[in-house]
PDB file of C-alpha atoms in Angstrom:
ATOM      1  CA  GLU R   1       5.137 -18.385  -3.223  1.00 66.00           C
ATOM      2  CA  ALA R   2       3.290 -16.387  -5.901  1.00 79.00           C
ATOM      3  CA  GLU R   3       4.211 -12.719  -6.144  1.00 92.00           C
ATOM      4  CA  VAL R   4       3.155  -9.594  -7.961  1.00 96.00           C
ATOM      5  CA  ALA R   5       5.782  -8.697 -10.567  1.00 97.00           C
ATOM      6  CA  GLN R   6       6.582  -5.153 -11.663  1.00 97.00           C
ATOM      7  CA  SER R   7       9.033  -3.675 -14.126  1.00 97.00           C
ATOM      8  CA  PRO R   8      11.131  -1.708 -14.410  1.00 97.00           C
ATOM      9  CA  ARG R   9      12.236  -1.403 -10.783  1.00 96.00           C
ATOM     10  CA  TYR R  10      13.717   2.026 -11.421  1.00 96.00           C
ATOM     11  CA  LYS R  11      13.120   4.631 -14.102  1.00 97.00           C
ATOM     12  CA  ILE R  12      14.756   8.012 -14.637  1.00 97.00           C
ATOM     13  CA  THR R  13      13.243  10.276 -17.240  1.00 97.00           C
ATOM     14  CA  GLU R  14      13.152  13.910 -18.225  1.00 96.00           C
ATOM     15  CA  LYS R  15      10.034  15.976 -17.863  1.00 95.00           C
ATOM     16  CA  SER R  16       7.729  15.971 -20.885  1.00 96.00           C
ATOM     17  CA  GLN R  17       8.815  12.433 -21.792  1.00 97.00           C
ATOM     18  CA  ALA R  18       6.489   9.441 -21.755  1.00 97.00           C
ATOM     19  CA  VAL R  19       6.969   6.568 -19.295  1.00 97.00           C
ATOM     20  CA  ALA R  20       5.253   3.228 -18.856  1.00 97.00           C
ATOM     21  CA  PHE R  21       5.166   0.722 -16.026  1.00 97.00           C
ATOM     22  CA  TRP R  22       4.147  -2.913 -16.207  1.00 98.00           C
ATOM     23  CA  CYS R  23       2.517  -5.168 -13.627  1.00 98.00           C
ATOM     24  CA  ASP R  24       1.773  -8.890 -13.616  1.00 97.00           C
ATOM     25  CA  PRO R  25      -0.535  -9.801 -10.714  1.00 96.00           C
ATOM     26  CA  ILE R  26      -0.631 -13.069  -8.824  1.00 94.00           C
ATOM     27  CA  SER R  27      -2.095 -15.741 -11.089  1.00 93.00           C
ATOM     28  CA  GLY R  28      -5.846 -15.949 -10.801  1.00 90.00           C
ATOM     29  CA  HIS R  29      -6.286 -12.608  -9.068  1.00 92.00           C
ATOM     30  CA  ALA R  30      -9.177 -10.770 -10.653  1.00 90.00           C
ATOM     31  CA  THR R  31      -8.620  -7.383  -9.059  1.00 90.00           C
ATOM     32  CA  LEU R  32      -5.598  -5.209  -9.787  1.00 93.00           C
ATOM     33  CA  TYR R  33      -4.685  -1.867  -8.249  1.00 94.00           C
ATOM     34  CA  TRP R  34      -2.185   0.861  -9.086  1.00 96.00           C
ATOM     35  CA  TYR R  35      -1.001   3.074  -6.222  1.00 96.00           C
ATOM     36  CA  ARG R  36       1.306   6.084  -6.087  1.00 96.00           C
ATOM     37  CA  GLN R  37       3.493   6.549  -3.026  1.00 95.00           C
ATOM     38  CA  ILE R  38       5.222   9.873  -2.538  1.00 93.00           C
ATOM     39  CA  LEU R  39       8.341   9.719  -0.372  1.00 89.00           C
ATOM     40  CA  GLY R  40       7.413   9.834   3.304  1.00 88.00           C
ATOM     41  CA  GLN R  41       3.740   9.085   2.755  1.00 91.00           C
ATOM     42  CA  GLY R  42       1.463   6.089   2.496  1.00 93.00           C
ATOM     43  CA  PRO R  43       0.318   4.716  -0.872  1.00 93.00           C
ATOM     44  CA  GLU R  44      -2.668   6.364  -2.555  1.00 93.00           C
ATOM     45  CA  LEU R  45      -4.934   4.531  -4.968  1.00 92.00           C
ATOM     46  CA  LEU R  46      -4.818   5.664  -8.595  1.00 95.00           C
ATOM     47  CA  VAL R  47      -6.917   3.051 -10.386  1.00 94.00           C
ATOM     48  CA  GLN R  48      -8.645  -0.256  -9.712  1.00 92.00           C
ATOM     49  CA  PHE R  49      -9.438  -2.974 -12.276  1.00 92.00           C
ATOM     50  CA  GLN R  50     -11.860  -5.841 -12.032  1.00 90.00           C
ATOM     51  CA  ASP R  51     -10.703  -8.222 -14.771  1.00 92.00           C
ATOM     52  CA  GLU R  52     -10.242  -5.963 -17.802  1.00 93.00           C
ATOM     53  CA  SER R  53     -12.604  -3.220 -16.666  1.00 92.00           C
ATOM     54  CA  VAL R  54     -11.743  -0.035 -14.811  1.00 92.00           C
ATOM     55  CA  VAL R  55     -13.999   0.141 -11.788  1.00 88.00           C
ATOM     56  CA  ASP R  56     -12.484   3.114  -9.967  1.00 88.00           C
ATOM     57  CA  ASP R  57     -10.211   5.742 -11.506  1.00 91.00           C
ATOM     58  CA  SER R  58     -11.509   8.736  -9.598  1.00 88.00           C
ATOM     59  CA  GLN R  59      -8.015   9.630  -8.337  1.00 90.00           C
ATOM     60  CA  LEU R  60      -6.219   9.124 -11.655  1.00 94.00           C
ATOM     61  CA  PRO R  61      -5.038  12.397 -13.274  1.00 93.00           C
ATOM     62  CA  LYS R  62      -6.563  11.530 -16.617  1.00 92.00           C
ATOM     63  CA  ASP R  63      -5.001  14.424 -18.513  1.00 95.00           C
ATOM     64  CA  ARG R  64      -1.633  12.684 -18.372  1.00 97.00           C
ATOM     65  CA  PHE R  65      -2.132   9.227 -16.826  1.00 97.00           C
ATOM     66  CA  SER R  66      -3.682   6.193 -18.471  1.00 97.00           C
ATOM     67  CA  ALA R  67      -4.009   2.569 -17.432  1.00 97.00           C
ATOM     68  CA  GLU R  68      -5.101  -0.552 -19.214  1.00 96.00           C
ATOM     69  CA  ARG R  69      -5.539  -4.236 -18.540  1.00 95.00           C
ATOM     70  CA  LEU R  70      -6.563  -5.448 -21.951  1.00 87.00           C
ATOM     71  CA  LYS R  71      -6.822  -9.190 -21.319  1.00 90.00           C
ATOM     72  CA  GLY R  72      -7.647  -8.990 -17.666  1.00 87.00           C
ATOM     73  CA  VAL R  73      -4.230 -10.261 -16.603  1.00 93.00           C
ATOM     74  CA  ASP R  74      -1.218  -7.922 -16.736  1.00 96.00           C
ATOM     75  CA  SER R  75      -1.542  -4.156 -16.736  1.00 97.00           C
ATOM     76  CA  THR R  76       0.286  -1.055 -17.948  1.00 98.00           C
ATOM     77  CA  LEU R  77       0.284   2.395 -16.378  1.00 98.00           C
ATOM     78  CA  LYS R  78       1.435   5.255 -18.604  1.00 98.00           C
ATOM     79  CA  ILE R  79       2.337   8.874 -17.928  1.00 97.00           C
ATOM     80  CA  GLN R  80       2.549  11.300 -20.835  1.00 97.00           C
ATOM     81  CA  PRO R  81       4.004  13.840 -20.455  1.00 97.00           C
ATOM     82  CA  ALA R  82       5.839  13.263 -17.179  1.00 97.00           C
ATOM     83  CA  GLU R  83       6.143  16.188 -14.773  1.00 96.00           C
ATOM     84  CA  LEU R  84       8.576  16.793 -11.927  1.00 96.00           C
ATOM     85  CA  GLY R  85       5.829  16.140  -9.373  1.00 95.00           C
ATOM     86  CA  ASP R  86       5.301  12.636 -10.718  1.00 97.00           C
ATOM     87  CA  SER R  87       8.497  11.452  -9.024  1.00 97.00           C
ATOM     88  CA  ALA R  88       7.308   8.713  -6.684  1.00 96.00           C
ATOM     89  CA  MET R  89       7.082   4.961  -6.162  1.00 96.00           C
ATOM     90  CA  TYR R  90       4.359   3.341  -8.273  1.00 97.00           C
ATOM     91  CA  LEU R  91       3.011   0.201  -6.652  1.00 97.00           C
ATOM     92  CA  CYS R  92       0.844  -2.502  -8.125  1.00 97.00           C
ATOM     93  CA  ALA R  93      -1.286  -4.790  -5.964  1.00 94.00           C
ATOM     94  CA  SER R  94      -3.710  -7.618  -6.624  1.00 93.00           C
ATOM     95  CA  SER R  95      -6.416  -9.465  -4.755  1.00 89.00           C
ATOM     96  CA  PRO R  96      -8.385 -12.613  -5.603  1.00 85.00           C
ATOM     97  CA  ARG R  97     -11.746 -11.026  -6.364  1.00 72.00           C
ATOM     98  CA  THR R  98     -13.802  -7.979  -5.646  1.00 55.00           C
ATOM     99  CA  GLY R  99     -17.032  -7.681  -3.739  1.00 50.00           C
ATOM    100  CA  GLY R 100     -15.427  -8.935  -0.566  1.00 54.00           C
ATOM    101  CA  LEU R 101     -12.764  -7.559   1.723  1.00 58.00           C
ATOM    102  CA  GLU R 102      -9.917  -9.457   0.117  1.00 68.00           C
ATOM    103  CA  THR R 103      -6.358  -8.853   1.196  1.00 79.00           C
ATOM    104  CA  GLN R 104      -4.236  -6.922  -1.305  1.00 86.00           C
ATOM    105  CA  TYR R 105      -0.734  -8.185  -2.102  1.00 90.00           C
ATOM    106  CA  PHE R 106       1.817  -5.659  -3.318  1.00 93.00           C
ATOM    107  CA  GLY R 107       4.597  -5.864  -5.853  1.00 95.00           C
ATOM    108  CA  PRO R 108       8.076  -4.369  -5.291  1.00 95.00           C
ATOM    109  CA  GLY R 109       7.171  -1.123  -7.051  1.00 96.00           C
ATOM    110  CA  THR R 110       8.707   1.063  -9.740  1.00 97.00           C
ATOM    111  CA  ARG R 111      10.578   4.068  -8.439  1.00 96.00           C
ATOM    112  CA  LEU R 112      10.265   6.975 -10.889  1.00 97.00           C
ATOM    113  CA  LEU R 113      12.514  10.012 -10.911  1.00 97.00           C
ATOM    114  CA  VAL R 114      11.597  12.857 -13.240  1.00 97.00           C
ATOM    115  CA  LEU R 115      14.381  15.361 -13.931  1.00 96.00           C
TER     116      LEU R 115
ATOM    117  CA  GLY M   1     -12.188  11.761   1.812  1.00 49.00           C
ATOM    118  CA  GLN M   2     -11.176   9.234   4.428  1.00 55.00           C
ATOM    119  CA  GLN M   3      -7.980   9.896   6.348  1.00 73.00           C
ATOM    120  CA  LEU M   4      -5.981   7.812   8.752  1.00 89.00           C
ATOM    121  CA  ASN M   5      -3.849   9.404  11.433  1.00 94.00           C
ATOM    122  CA  GLN M   6      -0.933   7.194  12.336  1.00 96.00           C
ATOM    123  CA  SER M   7       1.380   7.836  15.288  1.00 96.00           C
ATOM    124  CA  PRO M   8       4.105   8.167  16.135  1.00 96.00           C
ATOM    125  CA  GLN M   9       5.662   9.242  12.854  1.00 95.00           C
ATOM    126  CA  SER M  10       8.999   7.758  13.891  1.00 96.00           C
ATOM    127  CA  MET M  11      10.550   5.809  16.729  1.00 95.00           C
ATOM    128  CA  PHE M  12      14.183   5.164  17.637  1.00 96.00           C
ATOM    129  CA  ILE M  13      14.465   2.401  20.197  1.00 95.00           C
ATOM    130  CA  GLN M  14      16.975   0.047  21.745  1.00 96.00           C
ATOM    131  CA  GLU M  15      17.030  -3.605  20.703  1.00 97.00           C
ATOM    132  CA  GLY M  16      14.863  -5.647  23.066  1.00 97.00           C
ATOM    133  CA  GLU M  17      12.365  -2.880  23.801  1.00 97.00           C
ATOM    134  CA  ASP M  18       8.680  -3.193  23.049  1.00 97.00           C
ATOM    135  CA  VAL M  19       7.061  -0.924  20.452  1.00 96.00           C
ATOM    136  CA  SER M  20       3.535   0.383  20.139  1.00 97.00           C
ATOM    137  CA  MET M  21       1.960   2.357  17.293  1.00 97.00           C
ATOM    138  CA  ASN M  22      -1.620   3.211  16.460  1.00 96.00           C
ATOM    139  CA  CYS M  23      -4.004   4.502  13.847  1.00 97.00           C
ATOM    140  CA  THR M  24      -7.193   6.488  14.214  1.00 96.00           C
ATOM    141  CA  SER M  25      -9.791   7.410  11.671  1.00 93.00           C
ATOM    142  CA  SER M  26     -12.802   9.671  11.383  1.00 90.00           C
ATOM    143  CA  SER M  27     -14.567   6.895   9.457  1.00 88.00           C
ATOM    144  CA  ILE M  28     -15.497   3.316  10.201  1.00 90.00           C
ATOM    145  CA  PHE M  29     -13.617   0.519   8.502  1.00 89.00           C
ATOM    146  CA  ASN M  30     -14.609  -3.119   8.061  1.00 88.00           C
ATOM    147  CA  THR M  31     -11.029  -4.386   8.042  1.00 90.00           C
ATOM    148  CA  TRP M  32      -7.755  -3.114   9.441  1.00 92.00           C
ATOM    149  CA  LEU M  33      -4.443  -4.184   7.950  1.00 93.00           C
ATOM    150  CA  TRP M  34      -0.876  -3.630   9.064  1.00 95.00           C
ATOM    151  CA  TYR M  35       1.929  -3.620   6.487  1.00 95.00           C
ATOM    152  CA  LYS M  36       5.705  -3.286   6.743  1.00 96.00           C
ATOM    153  CA  GLN M  37       7.723  -1.628   4.002  1.00 96.00           C
ATOM    154  CA  GLU M  38      11.476  -1.782   3.643  1.00 93.00           C
ATOM    155  CA  PRO M  39      13.483   0.649   1.483  1.00 87.00           C
ATOM    156  CA  GLY M  40      12.876   0.173  -2.221  1.00 84.00           C
ATOM    157  CA  GLU M  41      10.266  -2.531  -1.719  1.00 89.00           C
ATOM    158  CA  GLY M  42       6.497  -2.782  -1.699  1.00 92.00           C
ATOM    159  CA  PRO M  43       4.469  -3.138   1.506  1.00 94.00           C
ATOM    160  CA  VAL M  44       4.280  -6.642   2.956  1.00 93.00           C
ATOM    161  CA  LEU M  45       1.189  -7.689   4.881  1.00 91.00           C
ATOM    162  CA  LEU M  46       1.829  -8.433   8.556  1.00 94.00           C
ATOM    163  CA  ILE M  47      -1.604  -8.791  10.147  1.00 94.00           C
ATOM    164  CA  ALA M  48      -5.213  -8.521   8.968  1.00 91.00           C
ATOM    165  CA  LEU M  49      -8.096  -7.818  11.371  1.00 93.00           C
ATOM    166  CA  TYR M  50     -11.679  -8.490  10.340  1.00 90.00           C
ATOM    167  CA  LYS M  51     -13.878  -7.954  13.407  1.00 92.00           C
ATOM    168  CA  ALA M  52     -14.256  -5.154  15.933  1.00 93.00           C
ATOM    169  CA  GLY M  53     -12.433  -6.094  19.117  1.00 94.00           C
ATOM    170  CA  GLU M  54     -10.349  -8.747  17.403  1.00 94.00           C
ATOM    171  CA  LEU M  55      -6.858  -9.292  18.803  1.00 96.00           C
ATOM    172  CA  THR M  56      -4.454 -11.148  16.521  1.00 95.00           C
ATOM    173  CA  SER M  57      -0.822 -12.146  16.886  1.00 95.00           C
ATOM    174  CA  ASN M  58       1.849 -13.007  14.352  1.00 93.00           C
ATOM    175  CA  GLY M  59       5.009 -14.022  16.190  1.00 96.00           C
ATOM    176  CA  ARG M  60       6.202 -10.995  18.161  1.00 97.00           C
ATOM    177  CA  LEU M  61       3.551  -8.799  16.569  1.00 97.00           C
ATOM    178  CA  THR M  62       0.114  -8.216  18.083  1.00 97.00           C
ATOM    179  CA  ALA M  63      -2.607  -6.028  16.604  1.00 97.00           C
ATOM    180  CA  GLN M  64      -6.120  -5.115  17.680  1.00 97.00           C
ATOM    181  CA  PHE M  65      -9.176  -3.864  15.838  1.00 95.00           C
ATOM    182  CA  GLY M  66     -10.774  -1.151  17.971  1.00 95.00           C
ATOM    183  CA  ILE M  67     -14.300  -1.598  19.287  1.00 94.00           C
ATOM    184  CA  THR M  68     -15.453   1.600  17.589  1.00 93.00           C
ATOM    185  CA  ARG M  69     -14.024   0.323  14.251  1.00 92.00           C
ATOM    186  CA  LYS M  70     -12.245   3.656  13.935  1.00 93.00           C
ATOM    187  CA  ASP M  71      -8.861   2.660  15.349  1.00 95.00           C
ATOM    188  CA  SER M  72      -6.238  -0.048  15.563  1.00 97.00           C
ATOM    189  CA  PHE M  73      -2.893  -0.572  17.236  1.00 97.00           C
ATOM    190  CA  LEU M  74       0.168  -2.672  16.544  1.00 98.00           C
ATOM    191  CA  ASN M  75       2.610  -3.858  19.192  1.00 98.00           C
ATOM    192  CA  ILE M  76       6.021  -5.383  18.587  1.00 97.00           C
ATOM    193  CA  SER M  77       7.599  -7.150  21.523  1.00 97.00           C
ATOM    194  CA  ALA M  78      11.322  -7.594  22.133  1.00 97.00           C
ATOM    195  CA  SER M  79      12.388  -5.652  19.025  1.00 97.00           C
ATOM    196  CA  ILE M  80      15.320  -6.830  16.945  1.00 96.00           C
ATOM    197  CA  PRO M  81      17.383  -4.990  14.294  1.00 95.00           C
ATOM    198  CA  SER M  82      15.475  -6.600  11.394  1.00 95.00           C
ATOM    199  CA  ASP M  83      12.278  -4.926  12.616  1.00 96.00           C
ATOM    200  CA  VAL M  84      13.615  -1.720  11.064  1.00 96.00           C
ATOM    201  CA  GLY M  85      11.289  -0.345   8.416  1.00 96.00           C
ATOM    202  CA  ILE M  86       8.166   1.714   7.908  1.00 97.00           C
ATOM    203  CA  TYR M  87       4.942   0.310   9.316  1.00 97.00           C
ATOM    204  CA  PHE M  88       1.667   1.327   7.680  1.00 96.00           C
ATOM    205  CA  CYS M  89      -1.842   0.836   8.904  1.00 96.00           C
ATOM    206  CA  ALA M  90      -4.574   0.558   6.293  1.00 93.00           C
ATOM    207  CA  GLY M  91      -8.316   0.614   6.612  1.00 91.00           C
ATOM    208  CA  GLN M  92     -10.427  -1.309   4.156  1.00 85.00           C
ATOM    209  CA  SER M  93     -14.047  -0.658   3.294  1.00 78.00           C
ATOM    210  CA  PRO M  94     -16.244  -1.661   0.379  1.00 68.00           C
ATOM    211  CA  ASN M  95     -16.652   0.881  -2.384  1.00 63.00           C
ATOM    212  CA  ASN M  96     -18.848   0.639  -5.403  1.00 53.00           C
ATOM    213  CA  ALA M  97     -16.198  -1.398  -7.157  1.00 55.00           C
ATOM    214  CA  GLY M  98     -15.162  -3.732  -4.422  1.00 56.00           C
ATOM    215  CA  ASN M  99     -12.796  -2.907  -1.616  1.00 68.00           C
ATOM    216  CA  MET M 100     -10.856   0.280  -1.107  1.00 76.00           C
ATOM    217  CA  LEU M 101      -7.690   0.595   0.947  1.00 85.00           C
ATOM    218  CA  THR M 102      -6.793   3.837   2.745  1.00 90.00           C
ATOM    219  CA  PHE M 103      -3.294   4.078   4.220  1.00 93.00           C
ATOM    220  CA  GLY M 104      -1.928   5.962   7.193  1.00 94.00           C
ATOM    221  CA  GLY M 105       1.198   8.065   6.875  1.00 94.00           C
ATOM    222  CA  GLY M 106       3.461   5.386   8.331  1.00 95.00           C
ATOM    223  CA  THR M 107       5.630   4.908  11.418  1.00 97.00           C
ATOM    224  CA  ARG M 108       9.350   4.741  10.747  1.00 96.00           C
ATOM    225  CA  LEU M 109      10.980   2.344  13.186  1.00 97.00           C
ATOM    226  CA  MET M 110      14.701   2.398  13.887  1.00 96.00           C
ATOM    227  CA  VAL M 111      16.280  -0.162  16.231  1.00 96.00           C
ATOM    228  CA  LYS M 112      19.673   0.339  17.795  1.00 93.00           C
ATOM    229  CA  PRO M 113      21.574  -2.929  18.362  1.00 89.00           C
TER     230      PRO M 113
END
């Protein structure tokens, strides 16, 4: 069964350092999402891609966060510089296309700890 | 923005008991989804509901899409230890870009053998 892949699974970094997370969506899925999940809460959307284009990044803290999906397949989320409050699980999800209410499938996540 | 209120926040039950949890919203959604998340993993889709009033089952799980489109519930019958995890409801509605998912705060389920 096809799955969303994410790496690394765990990352520990010091504040002010740069970190990057990678996501490979299910093959053929045009829409890719990055979520942040703080411990004890539900996931919150950071950014949504349709193919290689950002279509919603209204909740992305753009002073320190950036995301790209250059070829419309895999994606990278970067934080620079990391802050203590960025400690969370970062989840990637994909769905077949946009424009319809397609089900989103989640990867295993990257758990980030900022010291 | 949209918010989902999910209750209860946690449940500690005996194996074999039935479980019920629900979500309410101040906004209308076109789709309701129920996910389960285990420690260190991403959410896994359990049930998707697409029409108001729809009642759908997946094994021991049953979920309903409320008539008002502002609520949903999930029932688990005859709970077993592997049901342990955090259950999230999510409402889905079209945004300018496509579809947007809003999550509830989760219900942590603990099952005593």
